[in-house]
mmCIF file of C-alpha atoms in Angstrom:
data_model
loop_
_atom_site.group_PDB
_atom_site.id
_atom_site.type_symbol
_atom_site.label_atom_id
_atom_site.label_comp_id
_atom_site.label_asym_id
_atom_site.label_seq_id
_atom_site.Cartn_x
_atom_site.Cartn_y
_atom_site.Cartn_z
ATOM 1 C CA UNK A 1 5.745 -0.094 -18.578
ATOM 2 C CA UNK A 2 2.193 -0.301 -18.879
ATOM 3 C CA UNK A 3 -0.020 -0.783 -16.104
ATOM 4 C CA UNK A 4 -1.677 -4.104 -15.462
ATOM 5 C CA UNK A 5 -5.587 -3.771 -14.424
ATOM 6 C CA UNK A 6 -6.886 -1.134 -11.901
ATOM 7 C CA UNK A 7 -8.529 -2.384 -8.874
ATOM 8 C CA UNK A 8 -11.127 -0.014 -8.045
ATOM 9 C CA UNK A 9 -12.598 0.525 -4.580
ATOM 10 C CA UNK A 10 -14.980 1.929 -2.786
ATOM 11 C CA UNK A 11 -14.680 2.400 1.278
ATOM 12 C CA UNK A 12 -18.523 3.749 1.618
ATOM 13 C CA UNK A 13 -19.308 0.081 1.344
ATOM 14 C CA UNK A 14 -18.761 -2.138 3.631
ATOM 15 C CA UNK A 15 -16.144 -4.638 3.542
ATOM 16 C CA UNK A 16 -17.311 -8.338 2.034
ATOM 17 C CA UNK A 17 -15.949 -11.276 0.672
ATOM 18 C CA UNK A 18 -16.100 -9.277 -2.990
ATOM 19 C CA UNK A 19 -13.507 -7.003 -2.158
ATOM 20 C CA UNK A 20 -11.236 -9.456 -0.350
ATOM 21 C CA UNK A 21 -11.323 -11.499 -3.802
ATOM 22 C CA UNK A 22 -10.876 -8.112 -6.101
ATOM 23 C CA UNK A 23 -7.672 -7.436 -4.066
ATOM 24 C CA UNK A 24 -6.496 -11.396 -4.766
ATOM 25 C CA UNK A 25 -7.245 -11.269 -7.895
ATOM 26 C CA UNK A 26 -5.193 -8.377 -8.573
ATOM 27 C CA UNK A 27 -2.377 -9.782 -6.859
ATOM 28 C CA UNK A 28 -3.055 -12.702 -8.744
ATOM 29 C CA UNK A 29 -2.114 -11.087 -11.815
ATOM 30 C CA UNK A 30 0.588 -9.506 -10.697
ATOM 31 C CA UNK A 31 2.317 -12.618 -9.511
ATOM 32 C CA UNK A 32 1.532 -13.759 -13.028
ATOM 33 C CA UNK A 33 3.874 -11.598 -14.240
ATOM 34 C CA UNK A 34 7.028 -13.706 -12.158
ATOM 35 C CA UNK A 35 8.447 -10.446 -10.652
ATOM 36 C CA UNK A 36 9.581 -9.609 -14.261
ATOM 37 C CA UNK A 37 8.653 -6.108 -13.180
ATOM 38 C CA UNK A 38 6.211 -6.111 -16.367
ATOM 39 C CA UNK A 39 3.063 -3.705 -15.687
ATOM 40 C CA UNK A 40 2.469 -1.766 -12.431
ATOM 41 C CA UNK A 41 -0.599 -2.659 -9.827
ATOM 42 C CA UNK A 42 -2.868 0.080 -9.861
ATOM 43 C CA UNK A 43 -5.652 0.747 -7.177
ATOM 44 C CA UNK A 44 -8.000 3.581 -7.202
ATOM 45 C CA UNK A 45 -9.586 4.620 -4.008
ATOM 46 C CA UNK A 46 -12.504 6.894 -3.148
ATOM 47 C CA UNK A 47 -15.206 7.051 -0.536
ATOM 48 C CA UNK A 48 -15.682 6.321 3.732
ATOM 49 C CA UNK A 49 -18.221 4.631 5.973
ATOM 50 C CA UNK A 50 -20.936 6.240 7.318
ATOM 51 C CA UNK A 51 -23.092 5.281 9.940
ATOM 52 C CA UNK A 52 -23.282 1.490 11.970
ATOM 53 C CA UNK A 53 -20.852 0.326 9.223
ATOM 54 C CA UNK A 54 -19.098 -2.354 11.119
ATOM 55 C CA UNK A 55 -22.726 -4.399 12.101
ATOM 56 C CA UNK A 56 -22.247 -7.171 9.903
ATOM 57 C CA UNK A 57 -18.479 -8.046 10.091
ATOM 58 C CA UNK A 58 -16.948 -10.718 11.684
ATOM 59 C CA UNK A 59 -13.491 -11.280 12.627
ATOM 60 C CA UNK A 60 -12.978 -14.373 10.020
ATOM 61 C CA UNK A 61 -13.922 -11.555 7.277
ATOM 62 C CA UNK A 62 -11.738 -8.661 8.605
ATOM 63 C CA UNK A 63 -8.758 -11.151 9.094
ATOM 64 C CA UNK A 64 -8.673 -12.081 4.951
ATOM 65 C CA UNK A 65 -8.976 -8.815 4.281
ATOM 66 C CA UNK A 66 -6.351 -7.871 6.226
ATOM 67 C CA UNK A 67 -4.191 -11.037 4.956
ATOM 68 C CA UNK A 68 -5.435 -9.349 1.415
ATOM 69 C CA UNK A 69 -4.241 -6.162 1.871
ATOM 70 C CA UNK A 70 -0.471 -7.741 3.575
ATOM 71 C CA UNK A 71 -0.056 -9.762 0.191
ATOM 72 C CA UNK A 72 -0.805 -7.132 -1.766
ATOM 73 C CA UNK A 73 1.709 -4.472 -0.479
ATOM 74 C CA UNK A 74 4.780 -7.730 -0.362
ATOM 75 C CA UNK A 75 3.804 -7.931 -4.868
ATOM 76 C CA UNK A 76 6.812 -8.142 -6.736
ATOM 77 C CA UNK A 77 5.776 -5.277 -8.486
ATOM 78 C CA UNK A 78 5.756 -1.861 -7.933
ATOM 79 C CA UNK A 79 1.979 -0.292 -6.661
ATOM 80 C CA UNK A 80 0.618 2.572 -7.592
ATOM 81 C CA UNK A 81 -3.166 3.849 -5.075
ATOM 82 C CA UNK A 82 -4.929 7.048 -6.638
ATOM 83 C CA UNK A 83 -7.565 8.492 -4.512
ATOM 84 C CA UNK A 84 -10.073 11.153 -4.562
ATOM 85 C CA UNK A 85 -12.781 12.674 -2.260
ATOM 86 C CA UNK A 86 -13.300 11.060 1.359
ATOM 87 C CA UNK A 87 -11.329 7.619 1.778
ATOM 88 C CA UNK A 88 -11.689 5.454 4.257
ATOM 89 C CA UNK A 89 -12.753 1.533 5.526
ATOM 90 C CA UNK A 90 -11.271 -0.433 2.423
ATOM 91 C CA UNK A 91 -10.075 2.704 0.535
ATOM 92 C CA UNK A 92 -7.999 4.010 2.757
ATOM 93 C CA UNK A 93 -6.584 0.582 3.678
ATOM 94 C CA UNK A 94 -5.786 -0.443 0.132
ATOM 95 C CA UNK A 95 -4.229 3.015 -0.435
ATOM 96 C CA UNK A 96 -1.742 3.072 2.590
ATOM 97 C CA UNK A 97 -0.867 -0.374 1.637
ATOM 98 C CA UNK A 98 0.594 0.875 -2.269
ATOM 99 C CA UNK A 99 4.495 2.292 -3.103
ATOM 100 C CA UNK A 100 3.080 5.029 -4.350
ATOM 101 C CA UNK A 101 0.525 7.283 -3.071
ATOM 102 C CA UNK A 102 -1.326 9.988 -5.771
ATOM 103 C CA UNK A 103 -3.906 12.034 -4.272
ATOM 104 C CA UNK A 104 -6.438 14.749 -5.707
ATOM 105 C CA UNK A 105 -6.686 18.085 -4.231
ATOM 106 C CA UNK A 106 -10.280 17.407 -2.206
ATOM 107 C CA UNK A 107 -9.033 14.254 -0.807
ATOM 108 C CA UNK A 108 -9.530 13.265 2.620
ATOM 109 C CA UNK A 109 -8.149 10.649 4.930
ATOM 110 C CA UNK A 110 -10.208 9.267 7.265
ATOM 111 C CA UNK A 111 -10.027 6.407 9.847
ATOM 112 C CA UNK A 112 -13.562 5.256 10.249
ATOM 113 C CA UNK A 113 -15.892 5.767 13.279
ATOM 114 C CA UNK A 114 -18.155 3.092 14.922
ATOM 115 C CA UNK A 115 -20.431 3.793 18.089
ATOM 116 C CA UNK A 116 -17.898 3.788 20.071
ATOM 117 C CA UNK A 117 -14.479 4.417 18.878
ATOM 118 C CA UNK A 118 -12.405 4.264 15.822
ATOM 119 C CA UNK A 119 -11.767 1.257 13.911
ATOM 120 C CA UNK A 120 -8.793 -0.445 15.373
ATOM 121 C CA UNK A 121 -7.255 -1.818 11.958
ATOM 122 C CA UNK A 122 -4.358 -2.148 9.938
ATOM 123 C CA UNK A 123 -4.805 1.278 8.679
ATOM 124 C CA UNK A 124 -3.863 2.984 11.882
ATOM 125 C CA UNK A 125 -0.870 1.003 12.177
ATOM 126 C CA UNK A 126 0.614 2.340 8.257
ATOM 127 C CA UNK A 127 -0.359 5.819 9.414
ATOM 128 C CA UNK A 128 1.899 5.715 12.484
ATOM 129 C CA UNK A 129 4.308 4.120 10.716
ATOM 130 C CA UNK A 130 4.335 6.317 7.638
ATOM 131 C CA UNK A 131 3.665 10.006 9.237
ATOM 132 C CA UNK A 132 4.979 8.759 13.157
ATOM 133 C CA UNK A 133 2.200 8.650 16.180
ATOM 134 C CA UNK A 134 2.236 12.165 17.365
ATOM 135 C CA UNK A 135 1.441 13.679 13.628
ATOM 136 C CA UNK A 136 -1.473 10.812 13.227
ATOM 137 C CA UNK A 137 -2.573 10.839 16.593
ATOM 138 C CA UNK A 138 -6.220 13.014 16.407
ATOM 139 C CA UNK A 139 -6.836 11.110 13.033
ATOM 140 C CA UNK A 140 -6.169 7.520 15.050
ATOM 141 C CA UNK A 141 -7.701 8.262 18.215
ATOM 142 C CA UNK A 142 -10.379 10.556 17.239
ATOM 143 C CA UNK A 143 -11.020 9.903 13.565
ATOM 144 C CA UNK A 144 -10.109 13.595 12.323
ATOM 145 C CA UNK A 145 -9.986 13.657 8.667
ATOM 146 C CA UNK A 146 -6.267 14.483 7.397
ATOM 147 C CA UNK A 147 -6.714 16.738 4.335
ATOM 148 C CA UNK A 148 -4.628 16.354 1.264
ATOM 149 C CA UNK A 149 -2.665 18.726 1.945
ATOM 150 C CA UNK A 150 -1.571 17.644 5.477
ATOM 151 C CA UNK A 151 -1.385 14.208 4.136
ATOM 152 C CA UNK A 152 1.448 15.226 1.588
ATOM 153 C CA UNK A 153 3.379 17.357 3.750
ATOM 154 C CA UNK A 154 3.279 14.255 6.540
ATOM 155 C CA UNK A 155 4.640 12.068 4.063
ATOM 156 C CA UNK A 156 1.083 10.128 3.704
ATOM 157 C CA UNK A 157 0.705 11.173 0.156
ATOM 158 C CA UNK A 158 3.468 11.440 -2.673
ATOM 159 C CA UNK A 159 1.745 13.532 -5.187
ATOM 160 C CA UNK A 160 -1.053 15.402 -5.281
ATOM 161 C CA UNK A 161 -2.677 15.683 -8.766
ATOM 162 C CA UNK A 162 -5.779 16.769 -10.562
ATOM 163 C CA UNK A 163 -4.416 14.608 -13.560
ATOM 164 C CA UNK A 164 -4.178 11.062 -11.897
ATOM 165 C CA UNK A 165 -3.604 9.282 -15.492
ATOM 166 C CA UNK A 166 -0.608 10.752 -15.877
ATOM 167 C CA UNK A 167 0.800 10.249 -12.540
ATOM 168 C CA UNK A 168 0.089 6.800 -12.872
ATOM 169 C CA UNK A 169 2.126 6.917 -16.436
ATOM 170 C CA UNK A 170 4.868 8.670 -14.192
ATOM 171 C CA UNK A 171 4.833 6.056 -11.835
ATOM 172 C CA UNK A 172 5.212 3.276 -14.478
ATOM 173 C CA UNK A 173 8.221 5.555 -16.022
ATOM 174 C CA UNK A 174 9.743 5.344 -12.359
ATOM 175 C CA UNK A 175 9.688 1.685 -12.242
ATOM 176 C CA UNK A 176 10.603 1.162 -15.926
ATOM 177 C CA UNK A 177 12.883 -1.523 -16.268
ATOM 178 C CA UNK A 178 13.436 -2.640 -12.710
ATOM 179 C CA UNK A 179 12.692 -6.294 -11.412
ATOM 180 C CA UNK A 180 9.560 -6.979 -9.742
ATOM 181 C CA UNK A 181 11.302 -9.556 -7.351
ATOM 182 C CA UNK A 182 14.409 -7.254 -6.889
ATOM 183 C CA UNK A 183 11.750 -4.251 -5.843
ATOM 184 C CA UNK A 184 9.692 -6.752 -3.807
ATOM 185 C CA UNK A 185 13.393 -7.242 -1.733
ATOM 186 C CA UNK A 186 14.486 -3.613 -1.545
ATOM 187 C CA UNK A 187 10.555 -3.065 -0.261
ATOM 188 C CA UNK A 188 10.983 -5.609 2.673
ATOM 189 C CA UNK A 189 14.692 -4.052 3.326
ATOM 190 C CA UNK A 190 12.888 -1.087 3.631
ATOM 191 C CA UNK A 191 10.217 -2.078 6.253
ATOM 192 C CA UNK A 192 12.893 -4.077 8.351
ATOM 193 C CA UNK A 193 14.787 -0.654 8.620
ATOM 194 C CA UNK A 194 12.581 0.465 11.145
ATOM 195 C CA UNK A 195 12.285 -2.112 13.948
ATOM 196 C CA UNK A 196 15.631 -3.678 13.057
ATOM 197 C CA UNK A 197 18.816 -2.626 14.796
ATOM 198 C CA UNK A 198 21.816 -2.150 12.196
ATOM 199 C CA UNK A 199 23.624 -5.453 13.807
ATOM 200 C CA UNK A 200 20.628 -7.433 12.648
ATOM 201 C CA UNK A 201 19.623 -5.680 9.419
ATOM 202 C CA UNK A 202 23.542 -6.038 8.138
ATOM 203 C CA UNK A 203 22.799 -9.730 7.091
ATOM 204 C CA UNK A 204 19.806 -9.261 5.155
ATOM 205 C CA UNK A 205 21.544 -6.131 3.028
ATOM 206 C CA UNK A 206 24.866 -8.101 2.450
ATOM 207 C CA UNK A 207 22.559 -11.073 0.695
ATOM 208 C CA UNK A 208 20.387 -8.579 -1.015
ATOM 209 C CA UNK A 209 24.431 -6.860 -2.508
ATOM 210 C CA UNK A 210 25.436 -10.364 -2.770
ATOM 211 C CA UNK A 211 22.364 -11.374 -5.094
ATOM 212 C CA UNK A 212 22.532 -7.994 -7.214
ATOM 213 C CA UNK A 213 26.460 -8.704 -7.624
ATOM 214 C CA UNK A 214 25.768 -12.575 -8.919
ATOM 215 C CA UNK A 215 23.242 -11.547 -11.346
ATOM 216 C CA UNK A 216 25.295 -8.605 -12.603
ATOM 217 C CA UNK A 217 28.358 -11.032 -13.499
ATOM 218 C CA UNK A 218 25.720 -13.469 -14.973
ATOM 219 C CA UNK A 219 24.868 -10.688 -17.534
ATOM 220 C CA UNK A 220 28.582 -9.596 -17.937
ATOM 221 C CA UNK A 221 29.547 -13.429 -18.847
ATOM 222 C CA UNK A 222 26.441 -13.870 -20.963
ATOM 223 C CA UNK A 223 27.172 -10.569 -22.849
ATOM 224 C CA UNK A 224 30.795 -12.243 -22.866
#
């Protein structure tokens, strides 16, 4: 499986229009694909904020973005972030927002600081949700850099690498030959899992089994 077109980002600039259209056009072309599972979405990451970063935003701005970011981590395809050195603002956004999570060894997670407090996005909300409150909670409330080391052992990070091209290529082995649309299911299964009791989750899996159980017998009488 080759990989479709990297998106590359950089969260020591501030977030604009551009980057809210980079991350739809990458989506873009992944929906071009029709969830055949063809390619992987790849989105390299590096640098944070610094300073009165958040001056010029508006809400209108930060809500596409955000919007950007949802759509992109719902593709029916599998997504691959690779990051290196400080990440933060857009870069650490897009990266908590992939399947799969490569870091280098000097990389650094950080949720960005304004004059008065952290930045109260998206970001903080995957953290929690990927590592659990109390592990993220000086990084969240305090904007302590999680190193890469922390960040693997917390779940955060899946790999850490000093060769990212060929974690990439092991990522696209991984997802070989699976269905974009089936992953993009199994990915929302997985989210539900957490806020959903098992009572109300049991529907959703039993049409997800019932799906994979048509199609199967659809090959078996077209083989037939």
């Amino acid at each position: 499986m080759k990989p479709l077109r990297a998106l590359e980002l950089d969260g020591s600039t501030p977030l604009s229009a551009t980057a809210v259209k980079a991350v739809a056009d990458l989506c873009d072309r992944a929906e071009d694909t029709g969830g055949s599972g063809h390619g992987i979405a790849v989105v390299r990451v590096t640098g944070a904020p610094a300073g009165d970063w958040s001056g010029g935003l508006d809400v209108m701005l930060v809500t596409k973005w955000e919007r950007a970011l949802r759509r992109l981590e719902r593709l029916p395809t599998a997504t691959v972030a690779v990051a290196h050195g400080d990440c933060g603002g857009t870069a650490l956004d897009a990266f908590l927002a992939a399947d799969l999570r490569v870091a280098a060894p000097d990389t650094r997670l950080v949720v960005p600081r304004d004059a008065t407090a952290t930045w109260p996005g998206m970001a903080a909300y995957r953290l929690v949700h990927l590592a659990g409150a109390a592990r993220v909670r000086k990084a969240v409330l305090f904007g302590r850099a999680i190193e890469a080391a922390e960040a693997l052992a917390l779940g955060i990070v899946d790999e850490l690498t000093d060769d990212p091209a060929a974690a990439v290529s092991g990522a696209a082995e991984l997802a070989a030959g699976l269905s974009g649309k089936e992953l993009a299911i199994r990915r929302q299964l997985l989210f539900d899992a957490a806020t959903t009791s098992f009572e109300d989750a049991l529907g959703a899996h039993l049409a997800a089994c019932d799906r994979a159980l048509r199609q199967g017998a659809e090959k078996e009488a077209a083989a037939s």
